[in-house]
mmCIF file of C-alpha atoms and ligand atoms in Angstrom:
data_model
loop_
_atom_site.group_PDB
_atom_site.id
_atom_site.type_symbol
_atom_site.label_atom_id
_atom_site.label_comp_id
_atom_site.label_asym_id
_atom_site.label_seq_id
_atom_site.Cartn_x
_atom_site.Cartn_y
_atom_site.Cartn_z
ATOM 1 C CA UNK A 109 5.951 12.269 -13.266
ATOM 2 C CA UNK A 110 4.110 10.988 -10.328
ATOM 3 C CA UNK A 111 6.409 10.244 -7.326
ATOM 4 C CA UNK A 112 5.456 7.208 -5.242
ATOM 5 C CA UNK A 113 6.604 6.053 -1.465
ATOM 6 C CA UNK A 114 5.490 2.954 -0.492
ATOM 7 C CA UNK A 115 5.341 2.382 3.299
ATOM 8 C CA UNK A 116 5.345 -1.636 4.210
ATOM 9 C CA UNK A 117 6.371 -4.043 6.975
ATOM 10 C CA UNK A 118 6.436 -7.361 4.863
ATOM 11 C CA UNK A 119 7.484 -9.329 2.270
ATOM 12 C CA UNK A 120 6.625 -6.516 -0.563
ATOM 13 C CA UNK A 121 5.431 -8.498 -3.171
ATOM 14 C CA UNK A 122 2.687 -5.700 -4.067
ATOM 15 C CA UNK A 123 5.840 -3.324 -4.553
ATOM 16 C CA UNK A 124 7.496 -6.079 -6.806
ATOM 17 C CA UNK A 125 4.890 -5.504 -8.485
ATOM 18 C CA UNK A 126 4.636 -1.723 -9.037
ATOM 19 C CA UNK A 127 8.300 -1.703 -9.479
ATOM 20 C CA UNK A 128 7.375 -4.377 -12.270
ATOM 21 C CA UNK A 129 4.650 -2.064 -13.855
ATOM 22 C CA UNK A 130 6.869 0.956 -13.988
ATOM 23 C CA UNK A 131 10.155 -1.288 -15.686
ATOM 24 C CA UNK A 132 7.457 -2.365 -18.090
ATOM 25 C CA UNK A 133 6.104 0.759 -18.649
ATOM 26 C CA UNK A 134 2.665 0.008 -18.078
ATOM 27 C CA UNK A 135 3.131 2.992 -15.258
ATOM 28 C CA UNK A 136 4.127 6.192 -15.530
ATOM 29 C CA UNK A 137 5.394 6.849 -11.983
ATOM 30 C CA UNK A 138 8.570 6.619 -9.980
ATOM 31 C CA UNK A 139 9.153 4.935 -6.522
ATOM 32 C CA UNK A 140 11.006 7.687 -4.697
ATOM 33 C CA UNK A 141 11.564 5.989 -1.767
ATOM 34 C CA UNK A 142 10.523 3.045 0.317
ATOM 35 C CA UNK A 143 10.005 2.996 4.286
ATOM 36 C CA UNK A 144 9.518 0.538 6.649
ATOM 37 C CA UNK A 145 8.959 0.041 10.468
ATOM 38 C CA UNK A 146 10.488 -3.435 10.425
ATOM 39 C CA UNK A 147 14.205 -3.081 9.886
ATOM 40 C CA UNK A 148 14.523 -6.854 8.062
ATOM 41 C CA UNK A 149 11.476 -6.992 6.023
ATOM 42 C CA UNK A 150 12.135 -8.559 2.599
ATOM 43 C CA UNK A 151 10.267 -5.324 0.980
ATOM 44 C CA UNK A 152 13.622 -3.474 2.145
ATOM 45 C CA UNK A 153 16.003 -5.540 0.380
ATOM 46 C CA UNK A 154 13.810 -5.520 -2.762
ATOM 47 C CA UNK A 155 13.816 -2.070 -2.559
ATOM 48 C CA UNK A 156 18.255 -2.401 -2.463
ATOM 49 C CA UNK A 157 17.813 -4.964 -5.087
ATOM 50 C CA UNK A 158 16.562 -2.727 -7.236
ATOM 51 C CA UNK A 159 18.326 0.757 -6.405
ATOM 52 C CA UNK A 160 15.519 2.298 -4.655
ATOM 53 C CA UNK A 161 16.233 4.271 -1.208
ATOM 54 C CA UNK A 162 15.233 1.780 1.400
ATOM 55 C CA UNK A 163 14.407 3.732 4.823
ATOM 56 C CA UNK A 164 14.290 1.476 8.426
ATOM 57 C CA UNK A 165 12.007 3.621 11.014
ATOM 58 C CA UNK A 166 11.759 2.558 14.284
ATOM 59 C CA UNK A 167 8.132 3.157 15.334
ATOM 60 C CA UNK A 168 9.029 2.336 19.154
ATOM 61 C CA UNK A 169 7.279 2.577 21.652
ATOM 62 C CA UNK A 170 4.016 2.489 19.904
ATOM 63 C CA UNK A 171 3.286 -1.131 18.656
ATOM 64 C CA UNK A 172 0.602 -0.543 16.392
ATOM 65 C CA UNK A 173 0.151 3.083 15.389
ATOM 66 C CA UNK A 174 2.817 5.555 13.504
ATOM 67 C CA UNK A 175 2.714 7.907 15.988
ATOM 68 C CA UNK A 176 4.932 10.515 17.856
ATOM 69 C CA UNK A 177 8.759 11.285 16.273
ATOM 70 C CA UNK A 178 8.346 8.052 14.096
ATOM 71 C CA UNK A 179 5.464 9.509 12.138
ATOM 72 C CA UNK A 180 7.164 13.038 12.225
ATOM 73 C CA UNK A 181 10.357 11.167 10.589
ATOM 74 C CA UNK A 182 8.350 9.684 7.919
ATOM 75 C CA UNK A 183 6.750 13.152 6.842
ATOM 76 C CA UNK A 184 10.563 14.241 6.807
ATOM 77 C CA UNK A 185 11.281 11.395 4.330
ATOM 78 C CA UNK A 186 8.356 11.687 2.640
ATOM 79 C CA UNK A 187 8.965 15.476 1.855
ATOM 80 C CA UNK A 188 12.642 15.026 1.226
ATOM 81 C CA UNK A 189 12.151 12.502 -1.490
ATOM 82 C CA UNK A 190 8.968 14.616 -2.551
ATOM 83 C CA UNK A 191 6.479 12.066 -2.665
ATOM 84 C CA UNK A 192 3.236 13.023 -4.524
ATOM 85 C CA UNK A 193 1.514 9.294 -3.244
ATOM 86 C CA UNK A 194 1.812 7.550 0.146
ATOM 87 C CA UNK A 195 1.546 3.596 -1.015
ATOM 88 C CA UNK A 196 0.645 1.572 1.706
ATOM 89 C CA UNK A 197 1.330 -2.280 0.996
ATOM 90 C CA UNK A 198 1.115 -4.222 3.899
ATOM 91 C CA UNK A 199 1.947 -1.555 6.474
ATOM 92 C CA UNK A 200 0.912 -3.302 9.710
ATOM 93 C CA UNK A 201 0.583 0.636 11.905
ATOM 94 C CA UNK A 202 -2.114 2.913 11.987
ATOM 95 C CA UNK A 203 -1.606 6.238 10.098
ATOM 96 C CA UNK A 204 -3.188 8.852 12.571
ATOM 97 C CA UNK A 205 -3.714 12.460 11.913
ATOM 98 C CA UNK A 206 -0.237 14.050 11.622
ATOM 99 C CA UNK A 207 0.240 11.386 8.731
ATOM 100 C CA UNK A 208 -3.085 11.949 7.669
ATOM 101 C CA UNK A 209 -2.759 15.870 7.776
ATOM 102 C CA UNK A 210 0.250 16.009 5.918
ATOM 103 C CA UNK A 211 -0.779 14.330 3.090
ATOM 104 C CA UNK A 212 -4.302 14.643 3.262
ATOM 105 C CA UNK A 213 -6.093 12.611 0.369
ATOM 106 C CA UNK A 214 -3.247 11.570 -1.238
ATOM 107 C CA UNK A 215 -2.356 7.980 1.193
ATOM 108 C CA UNK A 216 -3.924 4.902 -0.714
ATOM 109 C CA UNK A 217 -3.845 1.230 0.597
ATOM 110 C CA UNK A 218 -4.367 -2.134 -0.511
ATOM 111 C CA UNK A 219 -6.402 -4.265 1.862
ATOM 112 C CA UNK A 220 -7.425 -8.171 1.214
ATOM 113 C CA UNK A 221 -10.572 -8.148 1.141
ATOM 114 C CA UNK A 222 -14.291 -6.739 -1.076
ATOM 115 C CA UNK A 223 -14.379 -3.969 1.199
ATOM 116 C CA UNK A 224 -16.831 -2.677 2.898
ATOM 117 C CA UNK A 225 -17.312 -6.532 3.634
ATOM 118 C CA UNK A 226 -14.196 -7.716 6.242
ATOM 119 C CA UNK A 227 -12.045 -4.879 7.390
ATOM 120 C CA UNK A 228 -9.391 -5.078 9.749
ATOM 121 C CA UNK A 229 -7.170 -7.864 9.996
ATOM 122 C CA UNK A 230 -6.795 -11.372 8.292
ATOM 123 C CA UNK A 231 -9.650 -10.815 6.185
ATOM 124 C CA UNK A 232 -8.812 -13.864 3.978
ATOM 125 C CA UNK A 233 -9.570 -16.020 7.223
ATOM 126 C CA UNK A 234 -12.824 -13.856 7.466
ATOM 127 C CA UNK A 235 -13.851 -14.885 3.972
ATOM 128 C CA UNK A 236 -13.710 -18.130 4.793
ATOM 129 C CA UNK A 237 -15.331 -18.102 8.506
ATOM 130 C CA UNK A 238 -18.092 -16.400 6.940
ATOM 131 C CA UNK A 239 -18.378 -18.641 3.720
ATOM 132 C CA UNK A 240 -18.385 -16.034 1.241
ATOM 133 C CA UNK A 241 -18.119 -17.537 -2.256
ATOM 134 C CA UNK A 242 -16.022 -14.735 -3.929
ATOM 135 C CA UNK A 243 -13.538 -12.838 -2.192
ATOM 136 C CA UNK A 244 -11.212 -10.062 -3.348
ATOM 137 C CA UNK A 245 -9.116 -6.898 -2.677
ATOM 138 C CA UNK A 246 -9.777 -3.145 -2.656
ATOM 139 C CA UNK A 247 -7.358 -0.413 -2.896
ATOM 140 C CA UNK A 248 -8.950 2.610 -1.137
ATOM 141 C CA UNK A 249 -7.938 6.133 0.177
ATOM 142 C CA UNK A 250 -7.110 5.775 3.530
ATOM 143 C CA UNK A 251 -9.281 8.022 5.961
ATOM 144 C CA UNK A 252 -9.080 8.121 9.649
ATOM 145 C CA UNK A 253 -11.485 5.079 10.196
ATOM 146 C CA UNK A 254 -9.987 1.360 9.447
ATOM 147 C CA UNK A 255 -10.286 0.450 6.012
ATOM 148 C CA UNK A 256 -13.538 3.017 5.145
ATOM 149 C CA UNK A 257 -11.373 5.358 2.760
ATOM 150 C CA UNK A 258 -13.406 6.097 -1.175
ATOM 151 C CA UNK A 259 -12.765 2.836 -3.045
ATOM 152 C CA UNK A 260 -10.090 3.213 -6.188
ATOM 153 C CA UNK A 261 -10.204 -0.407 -7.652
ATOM 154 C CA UNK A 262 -11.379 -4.015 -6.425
ATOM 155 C CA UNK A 263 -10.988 -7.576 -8.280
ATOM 156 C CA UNK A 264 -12.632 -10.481 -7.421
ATOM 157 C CA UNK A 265 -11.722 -13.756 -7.043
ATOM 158 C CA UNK A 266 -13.251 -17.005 -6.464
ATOM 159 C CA UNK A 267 -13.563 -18.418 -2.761
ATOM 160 C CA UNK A 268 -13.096 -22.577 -3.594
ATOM 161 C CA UNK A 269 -13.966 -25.452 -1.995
ATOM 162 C CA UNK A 270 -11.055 -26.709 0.136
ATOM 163 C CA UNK A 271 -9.607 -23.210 0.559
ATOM 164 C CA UNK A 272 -7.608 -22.537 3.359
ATOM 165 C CA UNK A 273 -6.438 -19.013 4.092
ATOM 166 C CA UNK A 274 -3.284 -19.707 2.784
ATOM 167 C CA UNK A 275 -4.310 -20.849 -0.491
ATOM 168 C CA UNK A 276 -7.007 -18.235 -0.422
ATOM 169 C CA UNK A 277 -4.778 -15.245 0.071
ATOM 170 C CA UNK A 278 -2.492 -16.588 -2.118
ATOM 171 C CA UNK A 279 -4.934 -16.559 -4.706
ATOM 172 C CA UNK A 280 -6.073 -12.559 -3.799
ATOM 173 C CA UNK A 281 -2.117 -11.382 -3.735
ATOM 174 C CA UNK A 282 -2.622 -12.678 -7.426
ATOM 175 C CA UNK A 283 -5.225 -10.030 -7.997
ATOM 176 C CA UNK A 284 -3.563 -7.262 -5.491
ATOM 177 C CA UNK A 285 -0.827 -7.232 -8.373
ATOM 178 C CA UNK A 286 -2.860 -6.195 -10.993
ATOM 179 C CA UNK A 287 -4.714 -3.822 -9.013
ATOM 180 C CA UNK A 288 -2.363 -2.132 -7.316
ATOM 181 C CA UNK A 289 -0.403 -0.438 -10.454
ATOM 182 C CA UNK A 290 -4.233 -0.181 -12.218
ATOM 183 C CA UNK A 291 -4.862 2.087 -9.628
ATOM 184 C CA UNK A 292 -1.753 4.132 -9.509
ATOM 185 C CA UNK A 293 -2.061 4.237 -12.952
ATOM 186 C CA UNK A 294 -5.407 5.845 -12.679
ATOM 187 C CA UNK A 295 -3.896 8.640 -10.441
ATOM 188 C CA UNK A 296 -0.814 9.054 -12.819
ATOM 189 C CA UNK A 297 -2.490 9.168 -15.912
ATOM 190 C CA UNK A 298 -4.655 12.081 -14.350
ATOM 191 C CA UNK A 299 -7.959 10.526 -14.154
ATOM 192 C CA UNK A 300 -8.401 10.190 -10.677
ATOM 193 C CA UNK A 301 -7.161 13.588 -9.145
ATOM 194 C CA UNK A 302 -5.517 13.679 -5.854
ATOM 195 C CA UNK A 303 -5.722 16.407 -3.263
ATOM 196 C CA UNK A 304 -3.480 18.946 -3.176
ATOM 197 C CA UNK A 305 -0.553 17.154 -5.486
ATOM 198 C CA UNK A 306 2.714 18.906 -5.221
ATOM 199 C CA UNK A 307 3.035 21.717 -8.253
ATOM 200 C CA UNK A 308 6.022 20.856 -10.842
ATOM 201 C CA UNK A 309 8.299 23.328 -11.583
ATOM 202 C CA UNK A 310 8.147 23.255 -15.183
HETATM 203 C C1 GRF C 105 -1.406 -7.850 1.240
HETATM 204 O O1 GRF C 105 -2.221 -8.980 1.286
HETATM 205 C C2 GRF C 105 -2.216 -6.607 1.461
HETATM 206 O O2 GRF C 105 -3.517 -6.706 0.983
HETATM 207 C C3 GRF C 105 -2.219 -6.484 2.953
HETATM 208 O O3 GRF C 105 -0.926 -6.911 3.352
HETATM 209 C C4 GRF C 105 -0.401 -7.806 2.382
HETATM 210 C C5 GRF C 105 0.931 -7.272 1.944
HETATM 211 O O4 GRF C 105 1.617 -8.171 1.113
HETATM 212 N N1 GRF C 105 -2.537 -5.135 3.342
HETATM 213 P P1 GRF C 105 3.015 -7.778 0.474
HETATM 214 O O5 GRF C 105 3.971 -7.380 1.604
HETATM 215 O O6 GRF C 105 2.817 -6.673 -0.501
HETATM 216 O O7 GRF C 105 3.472 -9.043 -0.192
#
């Protein structure tokens, strides 16, 4: 069974929604573990809500990057609770390369946006500076460059008139819910291999 830790900083609806997908059975995975740098993010207590080991790391001093004994605590986790997949859903740090190393090719991400078009932050508000008439997300491998990783899965949605990036987002978080467990279900059904996946003891 594919073992999943998801790594976030918000409100965690995209884990909602993998939890959701697993209860259902529409994914065959566990969540192992979930971790985040902000030590009152809502993803935390949905993780408690729902039994799941909910971790609080405190990334100090680096403000934007998992760097230093922070990152090196996260590997411990991560290896502890034997994680096959790092989830990233709406982890607000860096991963740099002792992250990176560790679990080379096997760290996926959901980002807001059609990718390549908009990386980087609030790409909803992007969207709509540029006047793009269809927006979307993309989950993606993440690779050392900011939101450049191979491409797993994107949806598309509609960019309308009267949009603001509230309503706009709102309306790709839709989309991020489907996409997310449609590509984790890709990895655990075996048809999308990742890189050097932990061997099971049979
Ligand atoms: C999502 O929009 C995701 O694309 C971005 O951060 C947001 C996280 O939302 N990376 P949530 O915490 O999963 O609700």
């Amino acid at each position: 069974m594919l073992n999943i830790a998801i790594l976030g900083s918000g409100k965690g609806s995209n884990a909602q929604a993998i939890i959701e997908a697993i209860a259902a059975r529409t994914l065959d995975a566990r969540i192992v573990c979930v971790i985040s740098d902000v030590a009152d993010a809502f993803l935390l207590e949905r993780a408690r809500q729902h039994g799941l080991p909910a971790l609080h790391v405190d990334c100090a001093p680096f403000k934007t990057k998992l760097d230093g004994a922070a990152e090196q605590r996260v590997i411990e986790i991560l290896r502890a609770y034997q994680a096959d997949v790092i989830v990233l859903a709406g982890f607000m740090r860096i991963i740099k390369a002792g992250l990176l190393g560790a679990y080379a090719g096997r760290i996926i991400n959901i980002h807001p946006a059609l990718l390549p078009a908009f990386p980087g932050l609030a790409s909803w508000q992007q969207a709509l500076d540029y006047g793009v008439k269809v927006a979307g997300c993309t989950v993606h491998f993440v690779d050392a460059g900011t939101d450049t990783g191979p491409i797993i899965v994107q949806r598309a949605v509609p960019v309308l008139d009267g949009d603001t990036p509230a309503t706009l987002h709102a309306r790709i978080q839709v989309e991020e819910h489907e996409a997310y467990p449609a590509a984790l279900r890709l990895i655990a059904s075996g048809k999308l291999r990742l890189a050097g996946r932990r061997v099971l003891a049979s």
